mmCIF file of C-alpha atoms and ligand atoms in Angstrom:
data_model
loop_
_atom_site.group_PDB
_atom_site.id
_atom_site.type_symbol
_atom_site.label_atom_id
_atom_site.label_comp_id
_atom_site.label_asym_id
_atom_site.label_seq_id
_atom_site.Cartn_x
_atom_site.Cartn_y
_atom_site.Cartn_z
ATOM 1 C CA MET A 21 -0.047 -0.116 0.099
ATOM 2 C CA THR A 22 1.200 3.542 -0.850
ATOM 3 C CA LYS A 23 2.483 5.503 2.037
ATOM 4 C CA ARG A 24 0.804 8.813 1.668
ATOM 5 C CA THR A 25 2.552 11.908 3.290
ATOM 6 C CA PRO A 26 0.029 13.428 5.704
ATOM 7 C CA ILE A 27 -1.184 16.804 5.042
ATOM 8 C CA ILE A 28 -2.393 19.412 7.747
ATOM 9 C CA ALA A 29 -3.992 22.355 6.379
ATOM 10 C CA GLY A 30 -5.467 25.454 8.313
ATOM 11 C CA ASN A 31 -8.390 27.474 6.702
ATOM 12 C CA TRP A 32 -8.287 30.924 8.239
ATOM 13 C CA LYS A 33 -11.484 31.975 6.619
ATOM 14 C CA MET A 34 -12.378 35.407 7.224
ATOM 15 C CA HIS A 35 -10.143 35.997 9.934
ATOM 16 C CA ASN A 36 -6.669 37.845 10.711
ATOM 17 C CA THR A 37 -5.325 41.230 9.950
ATOM 18 C CA LEU A 38 -2.001 41.492 8.241
ATOM 19 C CA ALA A 39 -0.355 41.781 11.840
ATOM 20 C CA GLU A 40 -2.356 38.919 13.264
ATOM 21 C CA SER A 41 -1.362 36.688 10.206
ATOM 22 C CA ALA A 42 2.266 37.472 10.645
ATOM 23 C CA ALA A 43 2.260 36.713 14.479
ATOM 24 C CA LEU A 44 0.414 33.328 13.554
ATOM 25 C CA ILE A 45 3.008 32.276 11.148
ATOM 26 C CA LYS A 46 5.717 33.363 13.747
ATOM 27 C CA GLY A 47 3.985 31.244 16.336
ATOM 28 C CA LEU A 48 3.878 28.245 13.926
ATOM 29 C CA THR A 49 7.445 28.384 12.765
ATOM 30 C CA GLU A 50 9.401 29.443 15.798
ATOM 31 C CA ASN A 51 11.108 26.404 17.562
ATOM 32 C CA PHE A 52 8.925 24.055 15.655
ATOM 33 C CA GLU A 53 9.659 20.630 14.872
ATOM 34 C CA ASN A 54 7.334 18.977 12.409
ATOM 35 C CA LYS A 55 7.461 15.417 13.910
ATOM 36 C CA GLN A 56 5.404 13.620 11.364
ATOM 37 C CA ASN A 57 7.023 15.437 8.444
ATOM 38 C CA ALA A 58 3.449 16.396 7.537
ATOM 39 C CA GLU A 59 2.865 18.923 4.624
ATOM 40 C CA ILE A 60 1.450 21.897 6.306
ATOM 41 C CA ILE A 61 -0.704 24.491 4.421
ATOM 42 C CA VAL A 62 -2.381 27.556 5.521
ATOM 43 C CA ALA A 63 -4.994 29.416 3.608
ATOM 44 C CA PRO A 64 -5.124 33.038 4.690
ATOM 45 C CA SER A 65 -7.600 35.731 3.450
ATOM 46 C CA TYR A 66 -6.571 37.189 0.207
ATOM 47 C CA THR A 67 -5.440 40.398 1.988
ATOM 48 C CA SER A 68 -2.705 38.406 3.863
ATOM 49 C CA LEU A 69 -1.923 36.094 0.910
ATOM 50 C CA ALA A 70 1.242 37.892 -0.313
ATOM 51 C CA LYS A 71 2.423 38.658 3.109
ATOM 52 C CA VAL A 72 2.035 35.115 4.461
ATOM 53 C CA ALA A 73 3.650 33.686 1.392
ATOM 54 C CA GLU A 74 6.827 35.927 1.871
ATOM 55 C CA LEU A 75 6.982 34.892 5.552
ATOM 56 C CA CYS A 76 6.487 31.375 4.779
ATOM 57 C CA LYS A 77 9.542 31.293 2.304
ATOM 58 C CA GLY A 78 12.201 28.871 3.522
ATOM 59 C CA THR A 79 9.679 27.267 5.807
ATOM 60 C CA ALA A 80 7.939 23.910 5.361
ATOM 61 C CA ILE A 81 4.597 25.822 5.273
ATOM 62 C CA LYS A 82 2.765 26.260 1.818
ATOM 63 C CA VAL A 83 0.114 28.803 1.259
ATOM 64 C CA ALA A 84 -3.125 28.127 -0.255
ATOM 65 C CA ALA A 85 -6.117 30.556 -1.460
ATOM 66 C CA GLN A 86 -9.413 29.922 -0.066
ATOM 67 C CA ASP A 87 -11.057 29.970 -3.497
ATOM 68 C CA VAL A 88 -10.325 31.335 -7.003
ATOM 69 C CA HIS A 89 -12.570 32.547 -9.870
ATOM 70 C CA TRP A 90 -12.805 30.577 -12.981
ATOM 71 C CA GLU A 91 -11.579 33.388 -15.314
ATOM 72 C CA ASP A 92 -8.032 34.602 -15.372
ATOM 73 C CA LYS A 93 -9.029 38.397 -15.426
ATOM 74 C CA GLY A 94 -11.967 40.712 -16.171
ATOM 75 C CA ALA A 95 -14.955 42.480 -14.831
ATOM 76 C CA PHE A 96 -15.671 40.352 -11.751
ATOM 77 C CA THR A 97 -15.838 42.897 -8.916
ATOM 78 C CA SER A 98 -14.356 41.522 -5.566
ATOM 79 C CA ALA A 99 -13.220 38.085 -7.244
ATOM 80 C CA VAL A 100 -9.723 36.848 -7.275
ATOM 81 C CA SER A 101 -8.201 34.815 -10.217
ATOM 82 C CA PRO A 102 -5.879 32.025 -10.057
ATOM 83 C CA VAL A 103 -3.251 34.145 -11.820
ATOM 84 C CA GLN A 104 -3.609 36.740 -9.034
ATOM 85 C CA ALA A 105 -3.478 34.025 -6.142
ATOM 86 C CA LYS A 106 -0.491 32.445 -7.964
ATOM 87 C CA ASP A 107 1.196 35.848 -8.128
ATOM 88 C CA ALA A 108 0.526 36.467 -4.499
ATOM 89 C CA GLY A 109 2.476 33.182 -3.710
ATOM 90 C CA ALA A 110 -0.076 30.493 -3.524
ATOM 91 C CA THR A 111 0.663 27.014 -4.552
ATOM 92 C CA HIS A 112 -2.853 25.491 -3.566
ATOM 93 C CA THR A 113 -6.365 26.617 -3.475
ATOM 94 C CA ILE A 114 -9.365 25.357 -1.715
ATOM 95 C CA ILE A 115 -12.381 24.865 -4.060
ATOM 96 C CA GLY A 116 -15.731 23.769 -2.900
ATOM 97 C CA HIS A 117 -15.737 24.773 0.653
ATOM 98 C CA SER A 118 -19.262 24.320 2.189
ATOM 99 C CA GLU A 119 -19.290 28.036 2.821
ATOM 100 C CA ARG A 120 -18.685 28.681 -0.760
ATOM 101 C CA ARG A 121 -21.419 26.119 -1.563
ATOM 102 C CA SER A 122 -24.030 27.409 0.837
ATOM 103 C CA VAL A 123 -23.450 31.073 1.626
ATOM 104 C CA PHE A 124 -22.091 31.967 -1.919
ATOM 105 C CA GLY A 125 -24.023 29.656 -4.035
ATOM 106 C CA ASP A 126 -21.053 27.766 -5.721
ATOM 107 C CA THR A 127 -22.744 24.883 -7.554
ATOM 108 C CA ASP A 128 -21.001 21.901 -8.925
ATOM 109 C CA GLU A 129 -20.961 23.565 -12.395
ATOM 110 C CA ILE A 130 -19.075 26.664 -11.204
ATOM 111 C CA LEU A 131 -16.704 24.565 -9.202
ATOM 112 C CA ASN A 132 -15.980 22.499 -11.989
ATOM 113 C CA LYS A 133 -15.057 25.827 -13.844
ATOM 114 C CA LYS A 134 -13.103 26.772 -10.932
ATOM 115 C CA VAL A 135 -11.155 23.592 -10.718
ATOM 116 C CA ALA A 136 -10.174 24.010 -14.487
ATOM 117 C CA ALA A 137 -8.984 27.440 -13.868
ATOM 118 C CA ALA A 138 -6.775 26.525 -10.914
ATOM 119 C CA LEU A 139 -5.297 23.403 -12.780
ATOM 120 C CA ARG A 140 -4.662 25.653 -15.854
ATOM 121 C CA HIS A 141 -2.332 27.713 -13.709
ATOM 122 C CA GLY A 142 -0.759 25.007 -11.741
ATOM 123 C CA LEU A 143 -2.430 25.499 -8.466
ATOM 124 C CA THR A 144 -2.899 22.137 -6.416
ATOM 125 C CA VAL A 145 -6.474 21.978 -5.625
ATOM 126 C CA ILE A 146 -7.924 21.070 -2.360
ATOM 127 C CA PHE A 147 -11.500 20.010 -3.350
ATOM 128 C CA CYS A 148 -14.151 19.851 -0.562
ATOM 129 C CA VAL A 149 -17.091 17.759 -0.483
ATOM 130 C CA GLY A 150 -19.620 16.849 2.438
ATOM 131 C CA GLU A 151 -23.156 16.203 3.242
ATOM 132 C CA THR A 152 -25.480 18.031 5.420
ATOM 133 C CA LEU A 153 -27.077 16.781 8.485
ATOM 134 C CA ALA A 154 -30.378 16.248 6.779
ATOM 135 C CA GLN A 155 -28.727 14.241 4.133
ATOM 136 C CA ARG A 156 -26.871 12.181 6.649
ATOM 137 C CA GLU A 157 -30.075 11.395 8.609
ATOM 138 C CA THR A 158 -31.865 10.029 5.327
ATOM 139 C CA GLY A 159 -28.881 7.884 4.469
ATOM 140 C CA GLU A 160 -27.808 10.007 1.459
ATOM 141 C CA THR A 161 -24.247 10.777 2.478
ATOM 142 C CA LEU A 162 -22.537 8.563 0.000
ATOM 143 C CA GLN A 163 -24.643 9.306 -2.776
ATOM 144 C CA VAL A 164 -24.224 13.237 -2.263
ATOM 145 C CA ILE A 165 -20.399 12.862 -2.126
ATOM 146 C CA GLU A 166 -20.171 10.950 -5.046
ATOM 147 C CA ALA A 167 -22.365 13.152 -7.042
ATOM 148 C CA GLN A 168 -20.198 16.092 -5.875
ATOM 149 C CA LEU A 169 -17.054 14.467 -7.027
ATOM 150 C CA LYS A 170 -18.378 13.314 -10.335
ATOM 151 C CA ASN A 171 -19.876 16.747 -11.157
ATOM 152 C CA GLY A 172 -17.200 18.869 -9.627
ATOM 153 C CA LEU A 173 -14.316 16.845 -11.106
ATOM 154 C CA LYS A 174 -16.222 16.228 -14.517
ATOM 155 C CA ASP A 175 -14.095 15.926 -17.701
ATOM 156 C CA PHE A 176 -10.649 15.764 -16.270
ATOM 157 C CA THR A 177 -8.430 12.819 -16.687
ATOM 158 C CA ALA A 178 -6.375 11.268 -13.897
ATOM 159 C CA GLU A 179 -3.125 12.965 -15.450
ATOM 160 C CA GLN A 180 -4.792 16.444 -15.368
ATOM 161 C CA LEU A 181 -5.748 15.760 -11.595
ATOM 162 C CA ASN A 182 -2.521 14.546 -10.487
ATOM 163 C CA GLY A 183 -1.899 15.902 -7.178
ATOM 164 C CA LEU A 184 -5.467 16.556 -6.249
ATOM 165 C CA ILE A 185 -6.296 16.765 -2.538
ATOM 166 C CA ILE A 186 -9.738 15.962 -1.432
ATOM 167 C CA ALA A 187 -11.310 17.306 1.799
ATOM 168 C CA TYR A 188 -14.137 15.479 3.385
ATOM 169 C CA GLU A 189 -16.154 17.969 5.440
ATOM 170 C CA PRO A 190 -19.474 17.016 6.776
ATOM 171 C CA VAL A 191 -21.432 20.391 6.795
ATOM 172 C CA TRP A 192 -22.961 19.490 10.230
ATOM 173 C CA ALA A 193 -19.438 19.182 11.786
ATOM 174 C CA ILE A 194 -17.905 22.422 10.518
ATOM 175 C CA GLY A 195 -17.624 25.093 13.128
ATOM 176 C CA THR A 196 -20.282 23.358 15.299
ATOM 177 C CA GLY A 197 -17.618 21.483 17.749
ATOM 178 C CA LYS A 198 -19.402 18.275 16.689
ATOM 179 C CA THR A 199 -16.910 16.087 15.010
ATOM 180 C CA ALA A 200 -17.582 13.060 13.023
ATOM 181 C CA THR A 201 -16.518 9.827 14.781
ATOM 182 C CA PRO A 202 -13.302 8.260 13.436
ATOM 183 C CA GLU A 203 -15.473 5.376 12.186
ATOM 184 C CA GLN A 204 -17.996 7.803 10.267
ATOM 185 C CA ALA A 205 -14.909 9.537 8.768
ATOM 186 C CA GLN A 206 -13.319 6.287 7.590
ATOM 187 C CA GLU A 207 -16.427 5.141 6.097
ATOM 188 C CA VAL A 208 -16.520 8.032 3.843
ATOM 189 C CA HIS A 209 -13.025 8.366 3.059
ATOM 190 C CA ALA A 210 -13.069 4.797 1.993
ATOM 191 C CA ALA A 211 -15.904 5.359 0.051
ATOM 192 C CA ILE A 212 -14.302 8.571 -1.686
ATOM 193 C CA ARG A 213 -11.087 6.289 -2.281
ATOM 194 C CA GLN A 214 -13.077 3.627 -4.036
ATOM 195 C CA TYR A 215 -14.877 6.224 -6.100
ATOM 196 C CA LEU A 216 -11.503 7.487 -7.327
ATOM 197 C CA ALA A 217 -10.261 4.186 -7.929
ATOM 198 C CA THR A 218 -13.331 3.436 -10.274
ATOM 199 C CA ALA A 219 -13.186 6.729 -12.062
ATOM 200 C CA TYR A 220 -9.314 7.314 -12.213
ATOM 201 C CA GLY A 221 -7.616 4.084 -11.462
ATOM 202 C CA ASN A 222 -6.074 2.248 -8.542
ATOM 203 C CA ASP A 223 -2.762 4.205 -8.645
ATOM 204 C CA PHE A 224 -4.507 7.579 -8.610
ATOM 205 C CA ALA A 225 -6.794 6.421 -5.782
ATOM 206 C CA GLN A 226 -3.840 5.153 -3.694
ATOM 207 C CA ALA A 227 -1.769 8.325 -4.143
ATOM 208 C CA THR A 228 -4.450 10.876 -3.285
ATOM 209 C CA ARG A 229 -4.667 12.255 -0.001
ATOM 210 C CA ILE A 230 -7.979 12.664 1.408
ATOM 211 C CA LEU A 231 -8.361 14.914 4.422
ATOM 212 C CA TYR A 232 -10.930 15.066 7.101
ATOM 213 C CA GLY A 233 -12.343 18.600 8.206
ATOM 214 C CA GLY A 234 -14.995 19.573 10.580
ATOM 215 C CA SER A 235 -14.255 20.570 14.222
ATOM 216 C CA VAL A 236 -10.781 18.819 14.290
ATOM 217 C CA LYS A 237 -9.008 19.700 17.506
ATOM 218 C CA ASP A 238 -5.799 18.977 19.378
ATOM 219 C CA SER A 239 -8.005 16.657 21.386
ATOM 220 C CA ASN A 240 -9.375 14.529 18.706
ATOM 221 C CA VAL A 241 -6.900 14.727 15.882
ATOM 222 C CA ASP A 242 -5.002 11.588 16.757
ATOM 223 C CA GLU A 243 -8.019 9.214 16.801
ATOM 224 C CA ILE A 244 -8.878 10.494 13.275
ATOM 225 C CA MET A 245 -5.589 10.422 11.917
ATOM 226 C CA ALA A 246 -5.291 6.801 13.073
ATOM 227 C CA LYS A 247 -7.873 5.548 10.372
ATOM 228 C CA GLU A 248 -6.321 3.916 7.400
ATOM 229 C CA ASP A 249 -8.047 6.326 4.746
ATOM 230 C CA VAL A 250 -7.488 9.684 6.697
ATOM 231 C CA ASP A 251 -4.371 11.246 5.309
ATOM 232 C CA GLY A 252 -4.789 14.658 6.964
ATOM 233 C CA ALA A 253 -6.966 17.287 8.317
ATOM 234 C CA LEU A 254 -8.414 20.635 7.078
ATOM 235 C CA VAL A 255 -8.650 22.619 10.414
ATOM 236 C CA GLY A 256 -10.670 25.892 10.834
ATOM 237 C CA GLY A 257 -11.144 27.299 14.133
ATOM 238 C CA GLN A 258 -8.004 25.690 15.729
ATOM 239 C CA SER A 259 -5.740 26.621 12.901
ATOM 240 C CA LEU A 260 -5.935 30.330 14.227
ATOM 241 C CA ILE A 261 -4.381 29.375 17.430
ATOM 242 C CA ALA A 262 -0.693 28.549 17.003
ATOM 243 C CA GLU A 263 -0.290 26.323 19.934
ATOM 244 C CA LYS A 264 -3.415 24.197 18.960
ATOM 245 C CA PHE A 265 -2.363 24.057 15.517
ATOM 246 C CA ARG A 266 1.202 23.027 16.189
ATOM 247 C CA ARG A 267 -0.189 20.086 18.187
ATOM 248 C CA ILE A 268 -2.491 19.081 15.408
ATOM 249 C CA ILE A 269 0.390 19.084 12.753
ATOM 250 C CA ASN A 270 2.219 17.103 15.413
ATOM 251 C CA PHE A 271 -0.617 14.376 15.912
ATOM 252 C CA ASN A 272 0.216 11.029 17.078
HETATM 253 P P1 PGA B 308 -13.803 23.890 11.665
HETATM 254 O O1 PGA B 308 -13.590 24.230 10.117
HETATM 255 O O2 PGA B 308 -12.368 23.288 12.022
HETATM 256 O O3 PGA B 308 -13.705 25.326 12.334
HETATM 257 O O4 PGA B 308 -14.905 23.115 11.859
HETATM 258 C C1 PGA B 308 -13.173 23.554 9.209
HETATM 259 C C2 PGA B 308 -13.388 23.963 7.825
HETATM 260 O O5 PGA B 308 -14.453 24.651 7.546
HETATM 261 O O6 PGA B 308 -12.541 23.780 6.888
#
């Protein structure tokens, strides 16, 4: 079985001024030993992107945009293109976060165009999927997730998607303090890997990192990371606190 390098990613959402961003990076890098050799990624707001990328040069931390537009440039007031994100120093971008889907109305079709734009410019995509509580309760979880993958990643080959990162984030667990049990996470992660194997082949499925997100904390990261198909975490709230995020990066 392929040994996958773990990824611990922090999604800062709409938090942190420039000074707070700088302080957080300092808190993550000073006297820090990355015990698991995890890939570390932070996703600051656009206003802090260039500054954070600058501060992360020469460290193990990579920088992601939280989203990108599907066009390279143009009359799209307030949007940020993949060209601009890359120019600011991002190597990765989150696409399809549940807040983008539910608050900003990103549909599968829009997300598919955003994935295309990111790939066109060599940004590594962290593609998020996840079911609502109602969907879980009616037993639709796996169907919902498969549809999100199928539609969001439509028309790409395994070669084009090489390096893709998937984040499974049950909507009911994001920012609620409610975490999926390790068993619930494992069940969905295994189903995602199975879907990837069917759609893109076994090598692709075995190489793809699948992160869990939704109230990951220093107190529950170890048991979640212990599951076979969980290759990392996408962390919101606790990624804003250096001490907590350091502990999550150094999961056991
Ligand atoms: P949370 O957010 O860790 O605060 O639940 C996770 C996410 O939205 O990526």
